[in-house]
mmCIF file of C-alpha atoms in Angstrom:
data_model
loop_
_atom_site.group_PDB
_atom_site.id
_atom_site.type_symbol
_atom_site.label_atom_id
_atom_site.label_comp_id
_atom_site.label_asym_id
_atom_site.label_seq_id
_atom_site.Cartn_x
_atom_site.Cartn_y
_atom_site.Cartn_z
ATOM 1 C CA MET A 1 126.188 129.825 24.306
ATOM 2 C CA PRO A 2 122.688 131.349 24.308
ATOM 3 C CA ILE A 3 119.662 129.145 24.727
ATOM 4 C CA SER A 4 117.872 128.396 21.485
ATOM 5 C CA SER A 5 114.569 129.268 19.856
ATOM 6 C CA GLY A 6 111.517 127.042 20.149
ATOM 7 C CA ILE A 7 111.678 126.664 23.935
ATOM 8 C CA PRO A 8 109.975 128.555 26.774
ATOM 9 C CA ALA A 9 111.898 131.683 27.752
ATOM 10 C CA PRO A 10 113.279 131.413 31.292
ATOM 11 C CA GLU A 11 111.160 133.391 33.759
ATOM 12 C CA PHE A 12 112.926 136.211 35.553
ATOM 13 C CA GLU A 13 112.463 138.886 38.186
ATOM 14 C CA MET A 14 114.627 142.010 37.979
ATOM 15 C CA PHE A 15 114.309 145.597 39.129
ATOM 16 C CA ASP A 16 114.048 148.228 36.418
ATOM 17 C CA ASP A 17 115.222 151.829 36.298
ATOM 18 C CA THR A 18 112.166 152.914 38.353
ATOM 19 C CA ASN A 19 112.943 150.280 41.010
ATOM 20 C CA THR A 20 109.862 148.294 39.910
ATOM 21 C CA LEU A 21 110.197 144.515 40.020
ATOM 22 C CA ARG A 22 109.571 143.223 36.487
ATOM 23 C CA LYS A 23 108.775 139.628 35.531
ATOM 24 C CA LEU A 24 108.662 138.144 32.054
ATOM 25 C CA SER A 25 105.210 136.743 32.846
ATOM 26 C CA ASP A 26 103.953 140.356 33.272
ATOM 27 C CA PHE A 27 104.136 140.643 29.472
ATOM 28 C CA ARG A 28 102.172 137.517 28.484
ATOM 29 C CA GLY A 29 100.029 138.154 25.425
ATOM 30 C CA ARG A 30 102.593 140.533 23.908
ATOM 31 C CA ASN A 31 105.705 140.066 21.813
ATOM 32 C CA VAL A 32 108.850 140.974 23.748
ATOM 33 C CA ILE A 33 112.281 142.023 22.555
ATOM 34 C CA LEU A 34 114.626 141.061 25.398
ATOM 35 C CA TYR A 35 118.017 142.471 24.580
ATOM 36 C CA PHE A 36 121.160 141.913 26.611
ATOM 37 C CA TYR A 37 123.912 144.505 26.420
ATOM 38 C CA PRO A 38 127.268 144.803 28.217
ATOM 39 C CA LYS A 39 127.291 148.236 29.876
ATOM 40 C CA ASP A 40 125.369 151.496 30.200
ATOM 41 C CA ASP A 41 126.727 154.595 28.465
ATOM 42 C CA THR A 42 129.386 152.886 26.350
ATOM 43 C CA PRO A 43 129.575 153.557 22.582
ATOM 44 C CA GLY A 44 128.000 150.347 21.216
ATOM 45 C CA CYS A 45 125.398 150.035 23.957
ATOM 46 C CA THR A 46 124.405 153.682 23.573
ATOM 47 C CA LYS A 47 124.080 153.296 19.785
ATOM 48 C CA GLU A 48 121.867 150.209 20.206
ATOM 49 C CA ALA A 49 119.657 151.820 22.883
ATOM 50 C CA CYS A 50 119.276 155.078 20.926
ATOM 51 C CA ASN A 51 118.238 153.181 17.792
ATOM 52 C CA PHE A 52 115.523 151.410 19.818
ATOM 53 C CA ARG A 53 114.555 154.853 21.178
ATOM 54 C CA ASP A 54 114.372 156.377 17.700
ATOM 55 C CA ASP A 55 112.248 153.485 16.395
ATOM 56 C CA TYR A 56 110.161 153.186 19.561
ATOM 57 C CA SER A 57 106.895 154.476 18.083
ATOM 58 C CA ALA A 58 106.953 151.699 15.450
ATOM 59 C CA TYR A 59 107.411 149.068 18.162
ATOM 60 C CA GLU A 60 104.693 150.640 20.270
ATOM 61 C CA LYS A 61 102.284 150.725 17.311
ATOM 62 C CA ALA A 62 102.953 147.012 16.748
ATOM 63 C CA GLY A 63 102.399 146.257 20.455
ATOM 64 C CA ILE A 64 105.974 145.066 20.970
ATOM 65 C CA VAL A 65 107.613 145.443 24.381
ATOM 66 C CA ILE A 66 111.333 146.295 24.538
ATOM 67 C CA LEU A 67 113.310 145.303 27.635
ATOM 68 C CA GLY A 68 117.030 146.038 27.959
ATOM 69 C CA VAL A 69 119.141 143.960 30.368
ATOM 70 C CA SER A 70 122.676 144.544 31.602
ATOM 71 C CA PRO A 71 124.663 143.773 34.756
ATOM 72 C CA ASP A 72 124.622 147.477 35.705
ATOM 73 C CA ASP A 73 122.698 148.452 38.839
ATOM 74 C CA VAL A 74 119.462 150.446 39.024
ATOM 75 C CA ALA A 75 121.278 153.758 39.688
ATOM 76 C CA SER A 76 123.368 153.324 36.533
ATOM 77 C CA HIS A 77 120.228 152.548 34.500
ATOM 78 C CA VAL A 78 118.513 155.679 35.851
ATOM 79 C CA LYS A 79 121.387 157.895 34.629
ATOM 80 C CA PHE A 80 121.670 156.132 31.251
ATOM 81 C CA LYS A 81 117.935 156.278 30.595
ATOM 82 C CA LYS A 82 117.680 159.949 31.561
ATOM 83 C CA LYS A 83 120.776 161.005 29.597
ATOM 84 C CA PHE A 84 119.451 159.498 26.349
ATOM 85 C CA GLN A 85 115.659 159.815 26.957
ATOM 86 C CA LEU A 86 115.023 156.080 26.601
ATOM 87 C CA GLN A 87 111.322 155.157 26.751
ATOM 88 C CA PHE A 88 111.633 151.445 27.606
ATOM 89 C CA PRO A 89 112.597 149.658 30.836
ATOM 90 C CA LEU A 90 116.215 148.826 31.591
ATOM 91 C CA LEU A 91 116.527 145.823 33.901
ATOM 92 C CA ALA A 92 119.340 145.401 36.434
ATOM 93 C CA ASP A 93 120.918 141.941 36.409
ATOM 94 C CA ASP A 94 123.778 142.941 38.703
ATOM 95 C CA GLU A 95 124.494 139.350 39.778
ATOM 96 C CA HIS A 96 124.160 138.168 36.135
ATOM 97 C CA LYS A 97 121.723 135.390 37.113
ATOM 98 C CA VAL A 98 119.396 136.126 34.193
ATOM 99 C CA CYS A 99 122.374 136.432 31.822
ATOM 100 C CA ASP A 100 123.418 132.960 33.026
ATOM 101 C CA ALA A 101 119.872 131.568 32.565
ATOM 102 C CA TYR A 102 119.796 132.849 28.962
ATOM 103 C CA GLY A 103 123.374 131.720 28.276
ATOM 104 C CA VAL A 104 124.678 135.188 27.453
ATOM 105 C CA TRP A 105 127.383 135.486 30.146
ATOM 106 C CA GLY A 106 130.693 134.189 28.905
ATOM 107 C CA PRO A 107 134.280 134.748 27.855
ATOM 108 C CA LYS A 108 135.076 137.933 25.952
ATOM 109 C CA LYS A 109 138.228 139.554 24.645
ATOM 110 C CA PHE A 110 139.048 143.257 24.406
ATOM 111 C CA MET A 111 142.432 144.685 23.461
ATOM 112 C CA GLY A 112 144.077 141.303 24.068
ATOM 113 C CA LYS A 113 142.601 140.969 27.545
ATOM 114 C CA GLU A 114 140.196 138.111 28.366
ATOM 115 C CA TYR A 115 137.346 138.505 30.843
ATOM 116 C CA GLU A 116 133.765 137.357 31.549
ATOM 117 C CA GLY A 117 130.857 139.538 30.479
ATOM 118 C CA VAL A 118 127.613 139.912 28.551
ATOM 119 C CA LEU A 119 127.578 138.553 25.013
ATOM 120 C CA ARG A 120 125.403 141.034 23.106
ATOM 121 C CA THR A 121 122.323 138.929 22.302
ATOM 122 C CA THR A 122 118.614 139.539 21.663
ATOM 123 C CA PHE A 123 115.676 137.185 22.137
ATOM 124 C CA LEU A 124 112.287 137.575 20.434
ATOM 125 C CA ILE A 125 109.704 136.133 22.801
ATOM 126 C CA ASP A 126 106.112 135.601 21.704
ATOM 127 C CA GLY A 127 102.936 136.208 23.707
ATOM 128 C CA GLU A 128 102.976 132.667 25.082
ATOM 129 C CA GLY A 129 106.490 133.112 26.445
ATOM 130 C CA MET A 130 108.233 131.020 23.783
ATOM 131 C CA ILE A 131 111.530 132.088 22.238
ATOM 132 C CA LYS A 132 110.817 132.729 18.552
ATOM 133 C CA LYS A 133 114.291 133.815 17.474
ATOM 134 C CA VAL A 134 117.754 134.444 18.904
ATOM 135 C CA TYR A 135 120.142 137.081 17.561
ATOM 136 C CA GLU A 136 123.777 136.564 18.537
ATOM 137 C CA ASN A 137 126.737 138.889 17.989
ATOM 138 C CA VAL A 138 124.354 141.765 17.437
ATOM 139 C CA ARG A 139 125.618 144.771 15.476
ATOM 140 C CA PRO A 140 124.336 147.735 17.526
ATOM 141 C CA ALA A 141 124.005 150.190 14.642
ATOM 142 C CA GLU A 142 121.722 147.950 12.522
ATOM 143 C CA HIS A 143 119.950 145.856 15.126
ATOM 144 C CA SER A 144 116.725 147.811 15.584
ATOM 145 C CA THR A 145 116.187 147.995 11.809
ATOM 146 C CA GLU A 146 116.821 144.238 11.585
ATOM 147 C CA LEU A 147 114.180 143.567 14.262
ATOM 148 C CA LEU A 148 111.620 145.872 12.677
ATOM 149 C CA LYS A 149 111.929 143.885 9.446
ATOM 150 C CA GLU A 150 111.278 140.702 11.457
ATOM 151 C CA PHE A 151 107.934 142.124 12.566
ATOM 152 C CA SER A 152 107.265 143.766 9.175
ATOM 153 C CA VAL A 153 106.724 147.090 10.930
#
């Protein structure tokens, strides 16, 4: 179960698609959309990422940082980002430590098979590093629009 709103967001350090080490504290003073997704270049994850891409100028105008996180490695993120011209960092949580810290690694079911993986979840984090809102069971096709309404952008 994901951690809840109203608490400090757990600090993290992960490499992004440019092999730059990113920390949550690097973004203090700005609102952050930290979205966790299961896997690069799969239908739902691609839809969600491309919607963020298509709406990116609105987020940028509002000063909102978008960070995508999945258990894929840096090389996978490089291919995914290039293939779909994504403008925001994709962070590699290949040991799912950050997923564990945010409570988004858990049991899933697909075609009758049970396994452990990323529960598609988004956290809105304010400039002080506090979790303002948590979105669980995100619907990839509508999620970016839903977040833009949250910020009245």
